Amino acid sequence: MRHFTNVHDLGDLKTAVKEALEVKANRFAYKHLGQDKTLMMIFFNSSLRTRLSTQKAAMNLGMNVMVLDVNQGAWKLETERGVVMDGDKPEHLLEAIPVMGCYCDVIGVRSFARFESKTDDYEEKILNQFIQYSGRPVFSMEAATRHPLQSFADLITIEEHKKTERPKIVMTWAPHPKALPQAVPNSFAEWINQTGYEFVITHPEGYELASQFVGNAHVEYDQRKALEGADFVYAKNWAAYADPNYGKVINTDRSWTVDSKKMALTNNAFFMHCLPVRRNMIVTDDVIESPQSLVIPEAANREISAQVVLKRILESL
Ligand code: AN0
Ligand code: CP
């Protein structure tokens, strides 16, 4: 595998999950793979889990790691070609990317949707420029439309906890005060659609996701109905995708918060969220603290998903 930006790059998911569980059981077995290889992680946006888990995964593989926070200490980067650079941005991405590529063997990029142009976001303009101009294998650490390392960790967590062959998975929108990208829900949907599990997406009207991600999932606008019999409840906020509200918060209805009454409608479901989470907006304290909450195991599996991805990239160098 050279680049990792979506579920299809990983090939067969059963094989990938099997490899993940092997890596998890013996995470230092591949230390030779990364010897004298350097990972560069580039962050255009904040992170706790992605930064730490990906660095840990790289260290497990014997790699050296460099981290650049573009907004803290680097030159401000112009991203548009053709701009007369007389403003506050001293450097262009078209020089910065190949320069970064000179100093490393693998590049991880975090670059969220900016909500300035739906086309730019959904064409993955920033991530694709790294793929085109860095000369290095590139993997997404959450780009504009997807967060595949998160979805892979979520799938590993589901495989570890499922009690039936074909669990019912419900992804529910939940309220949040600020506009958040669709990357996490898009990506989760893309991955779960590959599993063939029963998959329901529930959200208020106006929060429809792009059809290429919804795929064959059942969309149910009644959250209570959606949650009936669920084995896994995956909560997430996202801003509107549909025009004319792209990138906007159109509703912060707290009746959508996941609480114990909602969880009582389920089949004693596990609760999942990628974190960071705003308590008592997205989910109540009691639900996230309950024994059914998988938020910490999900975060722990971020080390494993990153390690499988880095291992496969290193194997292809
Ligand atoms: C980001 C998002 O919703 O995409 C990152 C989640 C992993 N969340 C926030 O910005 C709070
Ligand atoms: N879940 C996740 O990607 O968290 P961070 O934004 O903290 O990296």
Coordinates of C-alpha atoms and ligand atoms in Angstrom, one line a residue:
M1 CA 0.0 0.0 0.0
R2 CA 1.4 3.4 -1.0
H3 CA -1.2 5.9 0.1
F4 CA -4.0 5.6 2.7
T5 CA -6.9 7.9 2.3
N6 CA -10.0 5.7 2.4
V7 CA -11.3 2.2 3.1
H8 CA -10.5 0.9 -0.4
D9 CA -6.7 1.4 0.1
L10 CA -6.7 -1.3 2.7
G11 CA -8.2 -4.0 0.6
D12 CA -10.1 -6.8 2.2
L13 CA -11.4 -5.7 5.7
K14 CA -11.4 -9.1 7.3
T15 CA -7.8 -9.5 6.4
A16 CA -7.0 -6.0 7.8
V17 CA -8.8 -6.6 11.1
K18 CA -7.0 -10.0 11.4
E19 CA -3.7 -8.2 10.9
A20 CA -4.7 -5.5 13.4
L21 CA -5.4 -8.1 16.1
E22 CA -2.0 -9.8 15.4
V23 CA -0.2 -6.5 15.6
K24 CA -2.1 -5.7 18.9
A25 CA -1.0 -9.0 20.4
N26 CA 2.6 -8.5 19.4
R27 CA 3.2 -4.8 18.6
F28 CA 7.0 -4.8 18.7
A29 CA 7.4 -7.7 16.3
Y30 CA 8.1 -5.4 13.3
K31 CA 10.6 -3.1 14.8
H32 CA 13.1 -3.8 12.0
L33 CA 10.6 -2.4 9.3
G34 CA 11.0 1.2 10.3
Q35 CA 14.7 1.3 11.1
D36 CA 16.3 4.5 9.6
K37 CA 12.9 5.5 8.3
T38 CA 11.4 8.8 9.2
L39 CA 7.7 9.7 9.6
M40 CA 6.7 13.3 9.3
M41 CA 3.3 14.2 10.7
I42 CA 1.9 17.5 9.5
F43 CA -1.0 19.1 11.4
F44 CA -3.1 21.9 10.0
N45 CA -5.6 21.3 12.9
S46 CA -5.4 20.4 16.6
S47 CA -5.2 16.8 17.8
L48 CA -4.6 14.7 20.9
R49 CA -5.3 11.1 19.9
T50 CA -4.0 11.1 16.3
R51 CA -0.8 12.8 17.2
L52 CA 0.0 10.5 20.2
S53 CA -1.3 7.2 18.8
T54 CA 0.4 7.6 15.4
Q55 CA 3.7 8.6 16.9
K56 CA 3.4 5.6 19.2
A57 CA 2.6 3.3 16.3
A58 CA 5.6 4.6 14.4
M59 CA 7.9 4.1 17.4
N60 CA 6.6 0.5 17.8
L61 CA 7.8 0.0 14.2
G62 CA 11.2 1.5 15.0
M63 CA 10.7 4.7 13.0
N64 CA 12.0 8.2 13.7
V65 CA 9.2 10.8 14.0
M66 CA 9.0 14.5 13.3
V67 CA 5.9 16.6 13.9
L68 CA 5.0 19.9 12.4
D69 CA 2.1 22.1 13.6
V70 CA 1.7 24.3 10.6
N71 CA -0.1 27.0 12.6
Q72 CA 2.5 27.1 15.4
G73 CA 5.9 28.3 14.3
A74 CA 5.9 27.4 10.6
W75 CA 5.4 30.0 7.9
K76 CA 1.8 30.7 7.1
L77 CA 1.0 28.8 3.9
E78 CA -0.8 30.0 0.9
T79 CA -2.7 27.2 -0.7
E80 CA -4.2 28.8 -3.8
R81 CA -2.2 28.9 -7.1
G82 CA -2.1 32.2 -8.9
V83 CA -2.5 34.4 -5.8
V84 CA -0.3 37.5 -5.7
M85 CA 1.3 36.8 -2.3
D86 CA 1.3 40.3 -0.9
G87 CA -0.7 39.3 2.2
D88 CA 0.2 37.6 5.5
K89 CA 1.4 34.3 4.0
P90 CA 5.1 34.2 3.2
E91 CA 5.3 30.6 1.8
H92 CA 3.3 28.6 -0.8
L93 CA 2.2 25.0 -0.2
L94 CA 3.7 24.1 -3.6
E95 CA 7.2 24.7 -2.3
A96 CA 6.5 23.6 1.3
I97 CA 5.2 20.1 0.3
P98 CA 8.3 19.0 -1.8
V99 CA 10.6 20.5 0.8
M100 CA 8.9 18.4 3.6
G101 CA 9.2 15.4 1.4
C102 CA 13.0 15.8 1.3
Y103 CA 13.3 15.1 5.0
C104 CA 11.2 12.0 5.5
D105 CA 10.1 8.7 4.1
V106 CA 6.4 8.8 4.9
I107 CA 4.0 11.7 5.5
G108 CA 0.8 11.9 7.6
V109 CA -1.5 14.9 7.0
R110 CA -4.3 16.3 9.1
S111 CA -6.2 18.9 7.1
F112 CA -9.9 19.4 8.0
A113 CA -12.6 20.7 5.7
R114 CA -12.4 24.5 5.8
F115 CA -16.1 25.0 4.8
E116 CA -15.1 27.8 2.4
S117 CA -15.7 25.8 -0.7
K118 CA -17.6 22.5 -0.8
T119 CA -15.9 21.6 -4.1
D120 CA -12.4 22.2 -2.7
D121 CA -13.3 20.2 0.5
Y122 CA -14.9 17.3 -1.3
E123 CA -12.1 17.1 -4.0
E124 CA -9.6 16.8 -1.1
K125 CA -7.5 19.6 -2.5
I126 CA -4.9 19.8 0.3
L127 CA -4.4 16.0 0.8
N128 CA -4.2 15.4 -3.0
Q129 CA -1.5 18.1 -3.3
F130 CA 0.6 16.2 -0.7
I131 CA 0.1 13.0 -2.7
Q132 CA 1.0 14.8 -6.0
Y133 CA 3.9 16.9 -4.9
S134 CA 5.7 15.3 -1.9
G135 CA 7.1 12.3 -3.7
R136 CA 6.3 10.2 -0.6
P137 CA 3.6 7.8 0.6
V138 CA 0.9 9.9 2.2
F139 CA -1.7 8.9 4.7
S140 CA -4.7 10.8 6.0
M141 CA -4.8 11.7 9.7
E142 CA -8.3 13.2 9.0
A143 CA -8.7 15.1 5.8
A144 CA -11.7 17.1 4.5
T145 CA -14.0 14.2 3.8
R146 CA -12.7 11.2 5.7
H147 CA -11.0 10.0 8.9
P148 CA -9.9 6.5 7.9
L149 CA -7.5 5.8 10.8
Q150 CA -10.5 6.5 13.1
S151 CA -12.9 4.3 11.2
F152 CA -10.4 1.5 11.1
A153 CA -10.0 1.7 14.9
D154 CA -13.8 1.8 15.3
L155 CA -14.1 -1.3 13.2
I156 CA -11.4 -3.1 15.2
T157 CA -13.3 -2.1 18.4
I158 CA -16.6 -3.4 17.0
E159 CA -15.0 -6.7 16.0
E160 CA -13.6 -7.1 19.5
H161 CA -17.0 -6.5 21.2
K162 CA -19.7 -7.7 18.8
K163 CA -21.9 -10.5 20.2
T164 CA -23.6 -11.5 16.9
E165 CA -22.3 -12.1 13.4
R166 CA -24.3 -9.2 12.0
P167 CA -24.8 -6.5 14.6
K168 CA -27.1 -3.5 14.2
I169 CA -25.0 -0.4 14.2
V170 CA -26.7 3.0 14.5
M171 CA -24.9 6.2 13.8
T172 CA -26.7 9.2 15.4
W173 CA -26.2 12.9 14.9
A174 CA -26.0 14.7 18.2
P175 CA -25.9 18.5 19.0
H176 CA -22.8 20.6 19.2
P177 CA -22.3 24.4 19.4
K178 CA -19.7 24.7 16.6
A179 CA -19.6 23.5 13.0
L180 CA -17.8 20.2 12.7
P181 CA -16.7 18.4 9.5
Q182 CA -18.5 15.4 8.0
A183 CA -15.2 13.5 7.8
V184 CA -15.8 11.2 10.8
P185 CA -19.5 10.2 9.9
N186 CA -18.7 10.0 6.2
S187 CA -15.8 7.7 6.9
F188 CA -17.6 5.6 9.5
A189 CA -20.4 5.1 7.0
E190 CA -18.0 4.2 4.3
W191 CA -16.4 1.5 6.4
I192 CA -19.5 0.0 7.9
N193 CA -21.1 -0.2 4.5
Q194 CA -18.2 -2.4 3.5
T195 CA -19.0 -4.9 6.4
G196 CA -22.5 -5.7 5.3
Y197 CA -23.8 -5.2 8.9
E198 CA -27.2 -3.7 9.6
F199 CA -26.6 0.0 9.4
V200 CA -28.9 2.9 10.3
I201 CA -28.1 6.6 10.2
T202 CA -30.3 9.0 12.1
H203 CA -30.2 12.8 12.1
P204 CA -32.5 15.8 12.0
E205 CA -33.7 16.9 8.6
G206 CA -31.2 19.0 6.8
Y207 CA -28.2 17.0 8.1
E208 CA -28.2 14.5 5.2
L209 CA -24.7 13.3 4.3
A210 CA -23.3 12.9 0.8
S211 CA -25.0 10.0 -0.9
Q212 CA -21.7 8.3 -1.8
F213 CA -21.1 7.8 1.9
V214 CA -24.6 6.9 2.9
G215 CA -24.6 4.1 0.4
N216 CA -27.0 1.4 1.3
A217 CA -27.5 2.6 4.9
H218 CA -31.1 3.1 6.1
V219 CA -31.7 6.8 7.0
E220 CA -34.3 7.2 9.8
Y221 CA -35.2 10.7 10.9
D222 CA -36.8 9.4 14.1
Q223 CA -33.9 8.8 16.5
R224 CA -35.8 6.7 19.0
K225 CA -37.0 4.4 16.2
A226 CA -33.5 4.1 14.8
L227 CA -32.1 3.1 18.2
E228 CA -34.5 0.2 18.8
G229 CA -32.5 -3.0 19.0
A230 CA -29.1 -1.4 18.3
D231 CA -26.0 -3.3 19.3
F232 CA -23.7 -0.3 18.8
V233 CA -24.6 3.4 19.0
Y234 CA -22.1 5.6 17.3
A235 CA -22.7 9.3 18.2
K236 CA -21.2 12.2 16.3
N237 CA -22.0 15.8 15.4
W238 CA -21.5 17.1 11.9
A239 CA -22.4 20.4 10.2
A240 CA -24.9 20.4 7.3
Y241 CA -23.6 19.0 4.0
A242 CA -26.6 19.9 1.8
D243 CA -26.8 23.3 0.0
P244 CA -27.4 26.1 0.8
N245 CA -26.3 25.3 4.4
Y246 CA -23.0 23.5 3.7
G247 CA -20.7 23.9 6.8
K248 CA -23.4 25.5 8.9
V249 CA -25.0 24.6 12.3
I250 CA -28.7 24.6 11.6
N251 CA -29.9 23.0 14.8
T252 CA -28.5 22.4 18.3
D253 CA -31.6 20.5 19.5
R254 CA -30.6 18.9 22.8
S255 CA -33.4 16.4 22.5
W256 CA -30.9 14.5 20.2
T257 CA -28.3 14.1 23.1
V258 CA -27.6 10.4 23.8
D259 CA -28.8 9.7 27.3
S260 CA -29.7 6.6 29.3
K261 CA -33.4 6.7 28.3
K262 CA -32.3 6.5 24.6
M263 CA -29.8 3.7 25.4
A264 CA -32.6 1.8 27.1
L265 CA -34.3 1.5 23.7
T266 CA -31.3 -0.5 22.4
N267 CA -30.2 -4.1 22.7
N268 CA -27.9 -3.1 25.7
A269 CA -25.8 -1.3 23.1
F270 CA -22.3 -0.3 23.4
F271 CA -21.7 3.5 23.1
M272 CA -19.1 4.8 20.8
H273 CA -17.6 8.2 20.0
C274 CA -14.3 9.1 18.3
L275 CA -13.5 11.8 20.9
P276 CA -13.0 14.7 21.7
V277 CA -16.6 14.8 23.0
R278 CA -18.6 17.5 24.6
R279 CA -20.4 15.9 27.6
N280 CA -24.0 16.7 28.0
M281 CA -24.2 18.0 24.5
I282 CA -23.4 14.8 22.5
V283 CA -23.7 12.3 25.4
T284 CA -24.6 12.5 29.1
D285 CA -22.1 11.8 31.8
D286 CA -23.8 8.6 32.9
V287 CA -23.8 7.0 29.4
I288 CA -20.1 7.9 28.6
E289 CA -19.1 6.6 32.0
S290 CA -21.2 3.4 31.8
P291 CA -19.6 -0.1 31.4
Q292 CA -21.1 -0.1 27.9
S293 CA -19.0 2.9 26.8
L294 CA -16.2 2.0 24.4
V295 CA -14.7 5.4 24.0
I296 CA -11.4 4.5 25.6
P297 CA -10.9 1.2 23.8
E298 CA -11.6 3.0 20.5
A299 CA -8.9 5.5 21.3
A300 CA -6.5 2.7 22.3
N301 CA -7.1 1.0 19.0
R302 CA -6.0 4.2 17.2
E303 CA -2.4 3.0 17.9
I304 CA -3.2 -0.3 16.2
S305 CA -5.0 1.1 13.2
A306 CA -2.1 3.5 12.6
Q307 CA 0.4 0.7 13.1
V308 CA -1.2 -1.5 10.5
V309 CA -1.3 1.4 8.0
L310 CA 2.4 2.4 8.6
K311 CA 3.5 -1.3 8.5
R312 CA 1.8 -1.8 5.1
I313 CA 3.4 1.5 3.8
L314 CA 6.8 0.5 5.1
E315 CA 6.5 -3.0 3.5
S316 CA 5.9 -1.3 0.2
L317 CA 8.9 1.1 0.2
Ligands
AN0_1 C1 -13.1 17.0 14.8 C2 -14.2 16.5 13.9 O1 -15.3 16.5 14.3 O2 -13.9 16.2 12.8 C3 -12.1 15.9 15.1 C4 -12.6 14.6 15.5 C5 -11.7 13.5 15.5 N1 -13.6 17.4 16.1 C6 -13.5 18.6 16.6 O3 -13.0 19.5 15.9 C7 -14.1 18.9 18.0
CP2 N1 -10.3 11.0 17.4 C1 -9.3 11.8 17.0 O1 -8.9 11.9 15.9 O2 -8.9 12.6 18.0 P1 -7.8 13.8 17.8 O3 -8.6 14.9 17.1 O4 -7.5 14.3 19.3 O5 -6.7 13.4 17.1

